[in-house]
Amino acid sequence: MYTWKVMDRCIEFDTFIDQHPLSSATQLSAWGEVKSEWESLYPVVVDESGAIVAAGLLLKRTVIAGFTLGYMPRGPILDFDNEEVCNVFFTNLKKLAKREKMISIKIDPNIYQVYEIHQREEAQSYRNDAFVEKLAKYGFKHHGYTMDMYDTTQARFQVTFPLSENNFERFPKKTRDKIKQATNYHIEIEEKHSESVDAFYEIISYTERRKGIILRNASYFKKILDAFKEDSVLLFAYLNVGLLKQDLLDRMQELEHKLATLDEKAVNKREVAEKQLAKARREYEQIAEESESRIPVSALLLAADGKTTELLYSGLNEKYRRFLAPYALRNAGIEWSYRHGKEYFNFGGVQGSLEDGLFEFKSSFHPDIRAFVGEFDMPVYTLLSFALDKAIHIKKRIQLAMAKKG
């Protein structure tokens, strides 16, 4: 016999989420703390012993005239093959929604299929109609197998790297070379926490200005770090300008001497040396006027559940792109995840086309592709739900169009 109840925030809830095969950082109570503009509810189903067998962080916020909207990000967490548990959970969830005057509840279950990076067409063709039909029995409407990452709250396609002892060796050679090159450019990685959110926001602002978008402010990043505690980190990439300047000066001097002493007939060697010298000069000119000996050029914010580290936000000062800090940073993020006992590193969402620049960069680490089943809505007040869904879609499209225009 199973019993439904709404819990207060508690350790048992998070323990169940963390240990479940469908666990997600956005189903932990810490995520409810981050989303403080929403009210957090913790509905669960327990068995006769009182052990939790189903749970979901349900976020609720008022949208109009006392009516609210519910959202379970990457939830709920339960055995979808257990019909009795599903029936208890979803039947009572709808009753809760009515009591809370929720127009609808949106869910995007952590149900996906894993594909290797070369299986793009198979990933794009992923369907789970049996699961869609299963949820339809409980009143959920599927939003379809969307391809545009902006059509859903969380991107339906994600790229995730499975962690092991030999993470670095599993990267393609070109990626390993770029990580080594970043080290040769004196890119230095440091781990920081909430005391450095202002510096992190400064780096994020470069990305905002480049893309013409607004991400989050420093206080939001601090909320994530404070909520997830040791399961979160800021990773900064610093360019050691002083060391790089000296290396480049030495390199230019070495190449100038080589060119001065090369036999005139050594045409190929001279051409190679001239290209290397031109490259070193360009790199030196880029940093020649820098007065600071060390500059933060890129940063990541990571947060994790029991199994997976999520790369939530990243920023890069494009002026220093040539020094390859993003490669060194993501390698450091993967190593941080492995040291903290995680099983996966999620690079984040990509377009369903699986061929844009964002996908090409993330795929350079040879991750897997996760194709998710997608979003569902449980309409509680049907007409209001239809109108709200249309309004949200229009608003999202307007925001996206404005962002693209800068």
mmCIF file of C-alpha atoms in Angstrom:
data_model
loop_
_atom_site.group_PDB
_atom_site.id
_atom_site.type_symbol
_atom_site.label_atom_id
_atom_site.label_comp_id
_atom_site.label_asym_id
_atom_site.label_seq_id
_atom_site.Cartn_x
_atom_site.Cartn_y
_atom_site.Cartn_z
ATOM 1 C CA MET A 1 0.000 0.000 0.000
ATOM 2 C CA TYR A 2 1.309 3.416 -0.966
ATOM 3 C CA THR A 3 0.596 6.777 0.630
ATOM 4 C CA TRP A 4 0.829 10.272 -0.861
ATOM 5 C CA LYS A 5 1.946 13.285 1.142
ATOM 6 C CA VAL A 6 3.583 16.667 0.738
ATOM 7 C CA MET A 7 6.761 16.884 2.788
ATOM 8 C CA ASP A 8 8.761 19.736 4.173
ATOM 9 C CA ARG A 9 12.261 20.102 2.809
ATOM 10 C CA CYS A 10 14.288 17.265 4.333
ATOM 11 C CA ILE A 11 17.375 15.102 3.973
ATOM 12 C CA GLU A 12 15.307 12.019 3.112
ATOM 13 C CA PHE A 13 13.868 13.749 0.053
ATOM 14 C CA ASP A 14 17.308 14.686 -1.304
ATOM 15 C CA THR A 15 18.757 11.276 -0.482
ATOM 16 C CA PHE A 16 16.019 9.591 -2.512
ATOM 17 C CA ILE A 17 16.597 11.946 -5.466
ATOM 18 C CA ASP A 18 20.386 11.554 -5.364
ATOM 19 C CA GLN A 19 20.299 7.753 -5.263
ATOM 20 C CA HIS A 20 17.604 7.221 -7.886
ATOM 21 C CA PRO A 21 18.580 6.202 -11.466
ATOM 22 C CA LEU A 22 16.655 9.245 -12.786
ATOM 23 C CA SER A 23 18.335 11.714 -10.410
ATOM 24 C CA SER A 24 18.775 15.321 -11.479
ATOM 25 C CA ALA A 25 20.322 18.383 -9.853
ATOM 26 C CA THR A 26 17.175 20.334 -10.689
ATOM 27 C CA GLN A 27 15.050 17.964 -8.606
ATOM 28 C CA LEU A 28 17.055 18.490 -5.413
ATOM 29 C CA SER A 29 15.739 20.833 -2.749
ATOM 30 C CA ALA A 30 18.842 22.947 -3.390
ATOM 31 C CA TRP A 31 17.352 23.870 -6.775
ATOM 32 C CA GLY A 32 14.191 24.994 -5.023
ATOM 33 C CA GLU A 33 16.389 27.244 -2.879
ATOM 34 C CA VAL A 34 17.950 28.686 -6.027
ATOM 35 C CA LYS A 35 14.527 29.323 -7.568
ATOM 36 C CA SER A 36 13.444 31.460 -4.620
ATOM 37 C CA GLU A 37 10.980 33.425 -6.771
ATOM 38 C CA TRP A 38 9.004 30.170 -6.932
ATOM 39 C CA GLU A 39 7.461 28.363 -3.967
ATOM 40 C CA SER A 40 8.847 24.843 -3.522
ATOM 41 C CA LEU A 41 6.569 21.888 -2.763
ATOM 42 C CA TYR A 42 7.834 18.367 -2.049
ATOM 43 C CA PRO A 43 5.172 15.777 -2.958
ATOM 44 C CA VAL A 44 6.168 12.159 -2.364
ATOM 45 C CA VAL A 45 4.732 8.657 -2.279
ATOM 46 C CA VAL A 46 5.879 6.387 0.554
ATOM 47 C CA ASP A 47 5.484 2.656 1.084
ATOM 48 C CA GLU A 48 4.213 0.910 4.218
ATOM 49 C CA SER A 49 7.603 1.279 5.916
ATOM 50 C CA GLY A 50 7.602 5.023 5.299
ATOM 51 C CA ALA A 51 10.342 4.858 2.663
ATOM 52 C CA ILE A 52 10.001 7.242 -0.276
ATOM 53 C CA VAL A 53 9.294 5.488 -3.571
ATOM 54 C CA ALA A 54 8.364 8.545 -5.693
ATOM 55 C CA ALA A 55 9.146 12.243 -5.377
ATOM 56 C CA GLY A 56 9.247 15.480 -7.287
ATOM 57 C CA LEU A 57 10.371 19.013 -6.590
ATOM 58 C CA LEU A 58 7.315 21.004 -7.682
ATOM 59 C CA LEU A 59 7.942 24.707 -8.241
ATOM 60 C CA LYS A 60 4.907 26.988 -8.052
ATOM 61 C CA ARG A 61 4.484 30.660 -8.858
ATOM 62 C CA THR A 62 1.556 33.028 -9.271
ATOM 63 C CA VAL A 63 0.950 34.101 -12.855
ATOM 64 C CA ILE A 64 -2.416 35.897 -12.915
ATOM 65 C CA ALA A 65 -5.334 36.686 -10.596
ATOM 66 C CA GLY A 66 -4.365 34.189 -7.912
ATOM 67 C CA PHE A 67 -3.812 31.367 -10.386
ATOM 68 C CA THR A 68 -0.448 29.649 -10.351
ATOM 69 C CA LEU A 69 1.795 27.597 -12.612
ATOM 70 C CA GLY A 70 3.568 24.377 -11.599
ATOM 71 C CA TYR A 71 6.854 23.028 -12.946
ATOM 72 C CA MET A 72 8.886 19.901 -12.170
ATOM 73 C CA PRO A 73 12.293 20.426 -13.818
ATOM 74 C CA ARG A 74 13.608 17.028 -14.977
ATOM 75 C CA GLY A 75 11.010 15.350 -12.779
ATOM 76 C CA PRO A 76 9.252 13.595 -11.266
ATOM 77 C CA ILE A 77 11.588 10.905 -9.929
ATOM 78 C CA LEU A 78 9.922 7.496 -9.775
ATOM 79 C CA ASP A 79 9.677 4.096 -11.428
ATOM 80 C CA PHE A 80 7.446 4.838 -14.421
ATOM 81 C CA ASP A 81 6.937 1.103 -14.936
ATOM 82 C CA ASN A 82 5.244 0.767 -11.537
ATOM 83 C CA GLU A 83 1.641 1.532 -12.447
ATOM 84 C CA GLU A 84 0.423 1.550 -8.852
ATOM 85 C CA VAL A 85 3.004 4.118 -7.772
ATOM 86 C CA CYS A 86 2.365 6.227 -10.891
ATOM 87 C CA ASN A 87 -1.363 6.160 -10.298
ATOM 88 C CA VAL A 88 -1.013 7.274 -6.657
ATOM 89 C CA PHE A 89 1.498 9.979 -7.541
ATOM 90 C CA PHE A 90 -0.213 11.522 -10.581
ATOM 91 C CA THR A 91 -3.785 11.248 -9.295
ATOM 92 C CA ASN A 92 -2.846 13.119 -6.141
ATOM 93 C CA LEU A 93 -0.636 15.533 -8.057
ATOM 94 C CA LYS A 94 -3.664 16.730 -10.009
ATOM 95 C CA LYS A 95 -5.648 17.103 -6.777
ATOM 96 C CA LEU A 96 -2.792 19.163 -5.336
ATOM 97 C CA ALA A 97 -2.744 21.292 -8.493
ATOM 98 C CA LYS A 98 -6.448 22.070 -8.103
ATOM 99 C CA ARG A 99 -6.014 23.019 -4.433
ATOM 100 C CA GLU A 100 -3.121 25.299 -5.358
ATOM 101 C CA LYS A 101 -5.087 26.797 -8.310
ATOM 102 C CA MET A 102 -2.426 25.676 -10.776
ATOM 103 C CA ILE A 103 -3.454 26.368 -14.348
ATOM 104 C CA SER A 104 -1.199 23.506 -15.412
ATOM 105 C CA ILE A 105 1.852 21.538 -14.336
ATOM 106 C CA LYS A 106 4.798 21.210 -16.697
ATOM 107 C CA ILE A 107 7.179 18.277 -16.367
ATOM 108 C CA ASP A 108 10.189 17.182 -18.422
ATOM 109 C CA PRO A 109 11.082 13.724 -17.102
ATOM 110 C CA ASN A 110 14.697 12.595 -17.018
ATOM 111 C CA ILE A 111 13.917 9.974 -19.654
ATOM 112 C CA TYR A 112 16.385 9.796 -22.534
ATOM 113 C CA GLN A 113 18.306 7.562 -24.924
ATOM 114 C CA VAL A 114 22.110 7.701 -25.144
ATOM 115 C CA TYR A 115 23.849 7.805 -28.530
ATOM 116 C CA GLU A 116 27.498 7.929 -29.493
ATOM 117 C CA ILE A 117 28.684 11.206 -30.954
ATOM 118 C CA HIS A 118 28.673 9.880 -34.537
ATOM 119 C CA GLN A 119 25.039 8.701 -34.261
ATOM 120 C CA ARG A 120 23.521 12.099 -34.991
ATOM 121 C CA GLU A 121 20.722 10.903 -37.237
ATOM 122 C CA GLU A 122 19.717 8.178 -34.779
ATOM 123 C CA ALA A 123 19.628 10.712 -31.937
ATOM 124 C CA GLN A 124 17.497 13.114 -33.954
ATOM 125 C CA SER A 125 15.069 10.270 -34.721
ATOM 126 C CA TYR A 126 14.647 9.240 -31.071
ATOM 127 C CA ARG A 127 11.032 8.608 -30.131
ATOM 128 C CA ASN A 128 9.456 7.049 -27.052
ATOM 129 C CA ASP A 129 5.798 6.868 -28.000
ATOM 130 C CA ALA A 130 5.098 4.182 -25.392
ATOM 131 C CA PHE A 131 6.187 6.585 -22.643
ATOM 132 C CA VAL A 132 4.130 9.412 -24.161
ATOM 133 C CA GLU A 133 1.064 7.154 -24.201
ATOM 134 C CA LYS A 134 1.728 6.105 -20.614
ATOM 135 C CA LEU A 135 1.686 9.703 -19.381
ATOM 136 C CA ALA A 136 -1.346 10.517 -21.510
ATOM 137 C CA LYS A 137 -3.320 8.129 -19.276
ATOM 138 C CA TYR A 138 -2.642 10.496 -16.379
ATOM 139 C CA GLY A 139 -3.713 13.595 -18.276
ATOM 140 C CA PHE A 140 -0.379 14.771 -19.676
ATOM 141 C CA LYS A 141 -0.089 16.354 -23.107
ATOM 142 C CA HIS A 142 3.253 15.878 -24.889
ATOM 143 C CA HIS A 143 4.817 18.957 -26.496
ATOM 144 C CA GLY A 144 6.318 16.841 -29.235
ATOM 145 C CA TYR A 145 9.816 15.807 -30.218
ATOM 146 C CA THR A 146 11.059 19.366 -30.611
ATOM 147 C CA MET A 147 14.363 20.148 -32.324
ATOM 148 C CA ASP A 148 14.906 23.812 -31.452
ATOM 149 C CA MET A 149 16.615 24.094 -28.061
ATOM 150 C CA TYR A 150 14.545 27.220 -27.322
ATOM 151 C CA ASP A 151 11.215 25.405 -27.736
ATOM 152 C CA THR A 152 11.562 23.773 -24.324
ATOM 153 C CA THR A 153 12.545 25.037 -20.892
ATOM 154 C CA GLN A 154 15.565 22.741 -20.907
ATOM 155 C CA ALA A 155 17.149 21.712 -24.204
ATOM 156 C CA ARG A 156 15.917 18.313 -25.414
ATOM 157 C CA PHE A 157 19.392 17.379 -26.667
ATOM 158 C CA GLN A 158 22.318 17.386 -24.248
ATOM 159 C CA VAL A 159 25.924 16.220 -24.605
ATOM 160 C CA THR A 160 27.342 14.308 -21.646
ATOM 161 C CA PHE A 161 30.765 12.819 -20.979
ATOM 162 C CA PRO A 162 30.933 9.537 -18.977
ATOM 163 C CA LEU A 163 33.750 9.814 -16.427
ATOM 164 C CA SER A 164 36.533 7.306 -15.787
ATOM 165 C CA GLU A 165 40.177 7.146 -14.688
ATOM 166 C CA ASN A 166 41.484 8.017 -18.153
ATOM 167 C CA ASN A 167 39.295 10.975 -19.103
ATOM 168 C CA PHE A 168 42.043 12.953 -20.854
ATOM 169 C CA GLU A 169 43.170 9.990 -22.981
ATOM 170 C CA ARG A 170 39.621 9.545 -24.280
ATOM 171 C CA PHE A 171 39.512 13.031 -25.835
ATOM 172 C CA PRO A 172 40.339 13.218 -29.562
ATOM 173 C CA LYS A 173 43.978 14.067 -30.264
ATOM 174 C CA LYS A 174 43.113 17.573 -31.538
ATOM 175 C CA THR A 175 41.366 18.341 -28.257
ATOM 176 C CA ARG A 176 44.226 16.959 -26.165
ATOM 177 C CA ASP A 177 46.631 19.105 -28.177
ATOM 178 C CA LYS A 178 44.547 22.226 -27.569
ATOM 179 C CA ILE A 179 44.443 21.564 -23.829
ATOM 180 C CA LYS A 180 48.240 21.141 -23.807
ATOM 181 C CA GLN A 181 48.610 24.275 -25.914
ATOM 182 C CA ALA A 182 46.495 26.234 -23.432
ATOM 183 C CA THR A 183 48.913 25.141 -20.713
ATOM 184 C CA ASN A 184 51.833 26.277 -22.877
ATOM 185 C CA TYR A 185 50.102 29.649 -23.187
ATOM 186 C CA HIS A 186 50.208 29.781 -19.377
ATOM 187 C CA ILE A 187 46.472 29.359 -18.863
ATOM 188 C CA GLU A 188 46.120 28.611 -15.148
ATOM 189 C CA ILE A 189 42.982 27.114 -13.589
ATOM 190 C CA GLU A 190 41.704 27.960 -10.111
ATOM 191 C CA GLU A 191 38.729 26.710 -8.101
ATOM 192 C CA LYS A 192 36.661 29.365 -6.319
ATOM 193 C CA HIS A 193 33.301 29.681 -4.600
ATOM 194 C CA SER A 194 30.711 32.304 -3.696
ATOM 195 C CA GLU A 195 33.280 34.921 -2.688
ATOM 196 C CA SER A 196 34.151 35.252 -6.403
ATOM 197 C CA VAL A 197 30.680 35.648 -7.926
ATOM 198 C CA ASP A 198 31.307 39.291 -8.875
ATOM 199 C CA ALA A 199 34.409 38.300 -10.838
ATOM 200 C CA PHE A 200 32.435 35.466 -12.426
ATOM 201 C CA TYR A 201 29.656 37.839 -13.453
ATOM 202 C CA GLU A 202 32.214 40.134 -15.121
ATOM 203 C CA ILE A 203 33.290 37.252 -17.347
ATOM 204 C CA ILE A 204 29.680 36.211 -18.010
ATOM 205 C CA SER A 205 28.966 39.778 -19.127
ATOM 206 C CA TYR A 206 31.357 39.323 -22.071
ATOM 207 C CA THR A 207 29.127 36.511 -23.323
ATOM 208 C CA GLU A 208 26.003 38.576 -22.715
ATOM 209 C CA ARG A 209 27.316 41.481 -24.772
ATOM 210 C CA ARG A 210 28.560 39.214 -27.558
ATOM 211 C CA LYS A 211 25.236 37.366 -27.918
ATOM 212 C CA GLY A 212 22.976 40.283 -27.073
ATOM 213 C CA ILE A 213 21.322 38.391 -24.211
ATOM 214 C CA ILE A 214 20.843 38.758 -20.477
ATOM 215 C CA LEU A 215 21.698 35.693 -18.426
ATOM 216 C CA ARG A 216 21.713 36.115 -14.634
ATOM 217 C CA ASN A 217 23.122 38.508 -12.066
ATOM 218 C CA ALA A 218 25.795 37.846 -9.454
ATOM 219 C CA SER A 219 23.281 37.233 -6.668
ATOM 220 C CA TYR A 220 21.710 34.380 -8.670
ATOM 221 C CA PHE A 221 25.087 32.707 -9.135
ATOM 222 C CA LYS A 222 25.730 33.065 -5.406
ATOM 223 C CA LYS A 223 22.414 31.365 -4.660
ATOM 224 C CA ILE A 224 23.472 28.356 -6.722
ATOM 225 C CA LEU A 225 26.832 28.083 -4.991
ATOM 226 C CA ASP A 226 25.373 28.553 -1.516
ATOM 227 C CA ALA A 227 22.575 26.043 -2.154
ATOM 228 C CA PHE A 228 24.724 23.275 -3.646
ATOM 229 C CA LYS A 229 27.699 23.910 -1.335
ATOM 230 C CA GLU A 230 30.483 21.329 -1.914
ATOM 231 C CA ASP A 231 28.608 20.027 -4.968
ATOM 232 C CA SER A 232 29.251 23.291 -6.815
ATOM 233 C CA VAL A 233 32.289 25.288 -7.881
ATOM 234 C CA LEU A 234 33.463 28.235 -9.942
ATOM 235 C CA LEU A 235 36.382 27.408 -12.218
ATOM 236 C CA PHE A 236 38.427 30.351 -13.476
ATOM 237 C CA ALA A 237 40.997 30.367 -16.261
ATOM 238 C CA TYR A 238 43.691 33.002 -15.831
ATOM 239 C CA LEU A 239 46.168 34.075 -18.477
ATOM 240 C CA ASN A 240 49.594 34.581 -16.876
ATOM 241 C CA VAL A 241 50.585 37.537 -19.027
ATOM 242 C CA GLY A 242 54.028 37.987 -17.499
ATOM 243 C CA LEU A 243 55.139 34.423 -18.230
ATOM 244 C CA LEU A 244 53.567 34.407 -21.698
ATOM 245 C CA LYS A 245 55.240 37.691 -22.680
ATOM 246 C CA GLN A 246 58.646 36.323 -21.738
ATOM 247 C CA ASP A 247 58.017 33.054 -23.585
ATOM 248 C CA LEU A 248 56.938 34.903 -26.729
ATOM 249 C CA LEU A 249 59.907 37.271 -26.602
ATOM 250 C CA ASP A 250 62.254 34.297 -26.271
ATOM 251 C CA ARG A 251 60.434 32.509 -29.083
ATOM 252 C CA MET A 252 60.640 35.506 -31.425
ATOM 253 C CA GLN A 253 64.323 35.946 -30.692
ATOM 254 C CA GLU A 254 64.965 32.263 -31.373
ATOM 255 C CA LEU A 255 63.068 32.359 -34.687
ATOM 256 C CA GLU A 256 64.749 35.588 -35.821
ATOM 257 C CA HIS A 257 68.127 33.999 -35.142
ATOM 258 C CA LYS A 258 67.078 30.864 -37.021
ATOM 259 C CA LEU A 259 65.967 32.889 -40.051
ATOM 260 C CA ALA A 260 69.192 34.894 -40.026
ATOM 261 C CA THR A 261 71.296 31.734 -40.099
ATOM 262 C CA LEU A 262 69.207 29.578 -42.452
ATOM 263 C CA ASP A 263 70.640 28.754 -45.846
ATOM 264 C CA GLU A 264 68.815 30.675 -48.583
ATOM 265 C CA LYS A 265 68.129 27.373 -50.342
ATOM 266 C CA ALA A 266 66.183 26.006 -47.351
ATOM 267 C CA VAL A 267 62.952 27.431 -48.738
ATOM 268 C CA ASN A 268 60.548 25.176 -46.869
ATOM 269 C CA LYS A 269 62.262 25.609 -43.502
ATOM 270 C CA ARG A 270 62.341 29.382 -44.008
ATOM 271 C CA GLU A 271 58.626 29.463 -44.857
ATOM 272 C CA VAL A 272 57.732 27.490 -41.721
ATOM 273 C CA ALA A 273 59.897 29.699 -39.501
ATOM 274 C CA GLU A 274 58.420 32.888 -40.995
ATOM 275 C CA LYS A 275 54.877 31.666 -40.270
ATOM 276 C CA GLN A 276 55.840 30.733 -36.724
ATOM 277 C CA LEU A 277 57.436 34.143 -36.196
ATOM 278 C CA ALA A 278 54.383 35.970 -37.565
ATOM 279 C CA LYS A 279 52.141 33.966 -35.233
ATOM 280 C CA ALA A 280 54.322 34.707 -32.198
ATOM 281 C CA ARG A 281 54.335 38.427 -33.062
ATOM 282 C CA ARG A 282 50.533 38.523 -33.358
ATOM 283 C CA GLU A 283 50.191 36.842 -30.000
ATOM 284 C CA TYR A 284 52.695 39.174 -28.388
ATOM 285 C CA GLU A 285 51.044 42.273 -29.847
ATOM 286 C CA GLN A 286 47.736 41.166 -28.367
ATOM 287 C CA ILE A 287 49.090 41.247 -24.810
ATOM 288 C CA ALA A 288 51.954 43.765 -25.158
ATOM 289 C CA GLU A 289 49.962 46.631 -23.643
ATOM 290 C CA GLU A 290 48.538 44.610 -20.754
ATOM 291 C CA SER A 291 49.670 46.071 -17.448
ATOM 292 C CA GLU A 292 48.289 43.286 -15.282
ATOM 293 C CA SER A 293 50.492 40.239 -14.838
ATOM 294 C CA ARG A 294 47.506 37.866 -14.671
ATOM 295 C CA ILE A 295 44.081 38.218 -16.326
ATOM 296 C CA PRO A 296 40.869 36.168 -15.839
ATOM 297 C CA VAL A 297 39.775 35.224 -19.361
ATOM 298 C CA SER A 298 37.127 32.521 -18.911
ATOM 299 C CA ALA A 299 35.072 30.803 -16.206
ATOM 300 C CA LEU A 300 32.518 28.049 -15.544
ATOM 301 C CA LEU A 301 29.849 27.463 -12.909
ATOM 302 C CA LEU A 302 29.259 23.796 -12.090
ATOM 303 C CA ALA A 303 26.631 22.178 -9.857
ATOM 304 C CA ALA A 304 26.016 18.481 -9.312
ATOM 305 C CA ASP A 305 23.630 15.870 -8.005
ATOM 306 C CA GLY A 306 24.728 12.430 -6.845
ATOM 307 C CA LYS A 307 25.786 11.303 -10.330
ATOM 308 C CA THR A 308 26.052 14.185 -12.789
ATOM 309 C CA THR A 309 27.857 17.508 -12.872
ATOM 310 C CA GLU A 310 25.947 20.167 -14.793
ATOM 311 C CA LEU A 311 27.805 22.954 -16.578
ATOM 312 C CA LEU A 312 25.238 25.657 -15.833
ATOM 313 C CA TYR A 313 26.976 28.846 -17.018
ATOM 314 C CA SER A 314 30.159 29.749 -18.842
ATOM 315 C CA GLY A 315 31.780 32.946 -20.023
ATOM 316 C CA LEU A 316 34.726 33.921 -22.215
ATOM 317 C CA ASN A 317 36.484 37.165 -23.002
ATOM 318 C CA GLU A 318 36.658 36.791 -26.785
ATOM 319 C CA LYS A 319 39.761 38.975 -26.929
ATOM 320 C CA TYR A 320 41.751 36.052 -25.570
ATOM 321 C CA ARG A 321 40.054 33.215 -27.461
ATOM 322 C CA ARG A 322 43.287 32.256 -29.252
ATOM 323 C CA PHE A 323 44.780 31.101 -25.940
ATOM 324 C CA LEU A 324 42.284 28.203 -25.752
ATOM 325 C CA ALA A 325 41.143 28.656 -22.150
ATOM 326 C CA PRO A 326 37.694 27.023 -22.781
ATOM 327 C CA TYR A 327 39.396 23.708 -23.560
ATOM 328 C CA ALA A 328 41.540 23.788 -20.427
ATOM 329 C CA LEU A 329 38.532 24.814 -18.326
ATOM 330 C CA ARG A 330 36.301 21.981 -19.460
ATOM 331 C CA ASN A 331 39.079 19.494 -18.930
ATOM 332 C CA ALA A 332 39.425 20.879 -15.394
ATOM 333 C CA GLY A 333 35.648 20.622 -14.909
ATOM 334 C CA ILE A 334 35.705 16.982 -15.945
ATOM 335 C CA GLU A 335 38.561 16.252 -13.538
ATOM 336 C CA TRP A 336 36.766 18.118 -10.709
ATOM 337 C CA SER A 337 33.690 15.973 -11.347
ATOM 338 C CA TYR A 338 35.644 12.740 -11.294
ATOM 339 C CA ARG A 339 37.441 13.686 -8.053
ATOM 340 C CA HIS A 340 34.057 14.396 -6.466
ATOM 341 C CA GLY A 341 32.773 10.931 -7.310
ATOM 342 C CA LYS A 342 30.440 11.862 -10.171
ATOM 343 C CA GLU A 343 29.692 9.565 -13.091
ATOM 344 C CA TYR A 344 28.921 12.112 -15.831
ATOM 345 C CA PHE A 345 29.843 15.626 -16.900
ATOM 346 C CA ASN A 346 27.032 17.375 -18.778
ATOM 347 C CA PHE A 347 28.278 20.009 -21.207
ATOM 348 C CA GLY A 348 24.701 21.259 -21.541
ATOM 349 C CA GLY A 349 22.136 21.664 -24.270
ATOM 350 C CA VAL A 350 22.572 21.916 -28.028
ATOM 351 C CA GLN A 351 20.367 22.481 -31.037
ATOM 352 C CA GLY A 352 18.568 19.444 -32.432
ATOM 353 C CA SER A 353 20.340 19.983 -35.739
ATOM 354 C CA LEU A 354 23.493 18.683 -34.015
ATOM 355 C CA GLU A 355 25.639 20.643 -36.428
ATOM 356 C CA ASP A 356 25.938 24.239 -35.184
ATOM 357 C CA GLY A 357 29.077 25.787 -33.699
ATOM 358 C CA LEU A 358 27.993 25.108 -30.122
ATOM 359 C CA PHE A 359 27.592 21.401 -30.834
ATOM 360 C CA GLU A 360 30.883 21.215 -32.729
ATOM 361 C CA PHE A 361 32.789 22.731 -29.793
ATOM 362 C CA LYS A 362 31.152 20.510 -27.171
ATOM 363 C CA SER A 363 31.485 17.418 -29.351
ATOM 364 C CA SER A 364 35.238 17.991 -29.631
ATOM 365 C CA PHE A 365 35.531 16.255 -26.224
ATOM 366 C CA HIS A 366 33.842 13.151 -27.669
ATOM 367 C CA PRO A 367 30.847 13.050 -25.312
ATOM 368 C CA ASP A 368 27.658 11.068 -25.776
ATOM 369 C CA ILE A 369 24.405 12.582 -27.022
ATOM 370 C CA ARG A 370 21.371 12.366 -24.758
ATOM 371 C CA ALA A 371 18.071 12.712 -26.589
ATOM 372 C CA PHE A 372 15.269 13.382 -24.084
ATOM 373 C CA VAL A 373 11.621 12.479 -24.442
ATOM 374 C CA GLY A 374 10.619 16.136 -24.047
ATOM 375 C CA GLU A 375 8.150 18.251 -22.094
ATOM 376 C CA PHE A 376 4.608 17.469 -20.970
ATOM 377 C CA ASP A 377 1.804 19.623 -19.591
ATOM 378 C CA MET A 378 -0.980 18.491 -17.295
ATOM 379 C CA PRO A 379 -3.743 21.062 -17.926
ATOM 380 C CA VAL A 380 -5.844 21.651 -14.826
ATOM 381 C CA TYR A 381 -7.871 24.626 -16.082
ATOM 382 C CA THR A 382 -8.008 23.775 -19.775
ATOM 383 C CA LEU A 383 -8.848 27.138 -21.364
ATOM 384 C CA LEU A 384 -6.481 29.068 -19.113
ATOM 385 C CA SER A 385 -3.770 26.496 -19.794
ATOM 386 C CA PHE A 386 -4.180 26.873 -23.554
ATOM 387 C CA ALA A 387 -4.039 30.677 -23.346
ATOM 388 C CA LEU A 388 -1.046 30.659 -20.992
ATOM 389 C CA ASP A 389 0.872 28.211 -23.159
ATOM 390 C CA LYS A 390 0.355 30.424 -26.217
ATOM 391 C CA ALA A 391 1.374 33.534 -24.287
ATOM 392 C CA ILE A 392 4.548 31.916 -22.992
ATOM 393 C CA HIS A 393 5.459 30.671 -26.472
ATOM 394 C CA ILE A 394 4.961 34.137 -27.994
ATOM 395 C CA LYS A 395 6.943 35.812 -25.205
ATOM 396 C CA LYS A 396 9.821 33.354 -25.618
ATOM 397 C CA ARG A 397 9.935 33.933 -29.371
ATOM 398 C CA ILE A 398 9.947 37.705 -28.951
ATOM 399 C CA GLN A 399 12.766 37.500 -26.397
ATOM 400 C CA LEU A 400 14.764 35.226 -28.696
ATOM 401 C CA ALA A 401 14.242 37.525 -31.707
ATOM 402 C CA MET A 402 15.340 40.541 -29.683
ATOM 403 C CA ALA A 403 18.414 38.687 -28.437
ATOM 404 C CA LYS A 404 19.424 37.747 -31.996
ATOM 405 C CA LYS A 405 19.079 41.382 -33.053
ATOM 406 C CA GLY A 406 21.270 42.407 -30.113
#
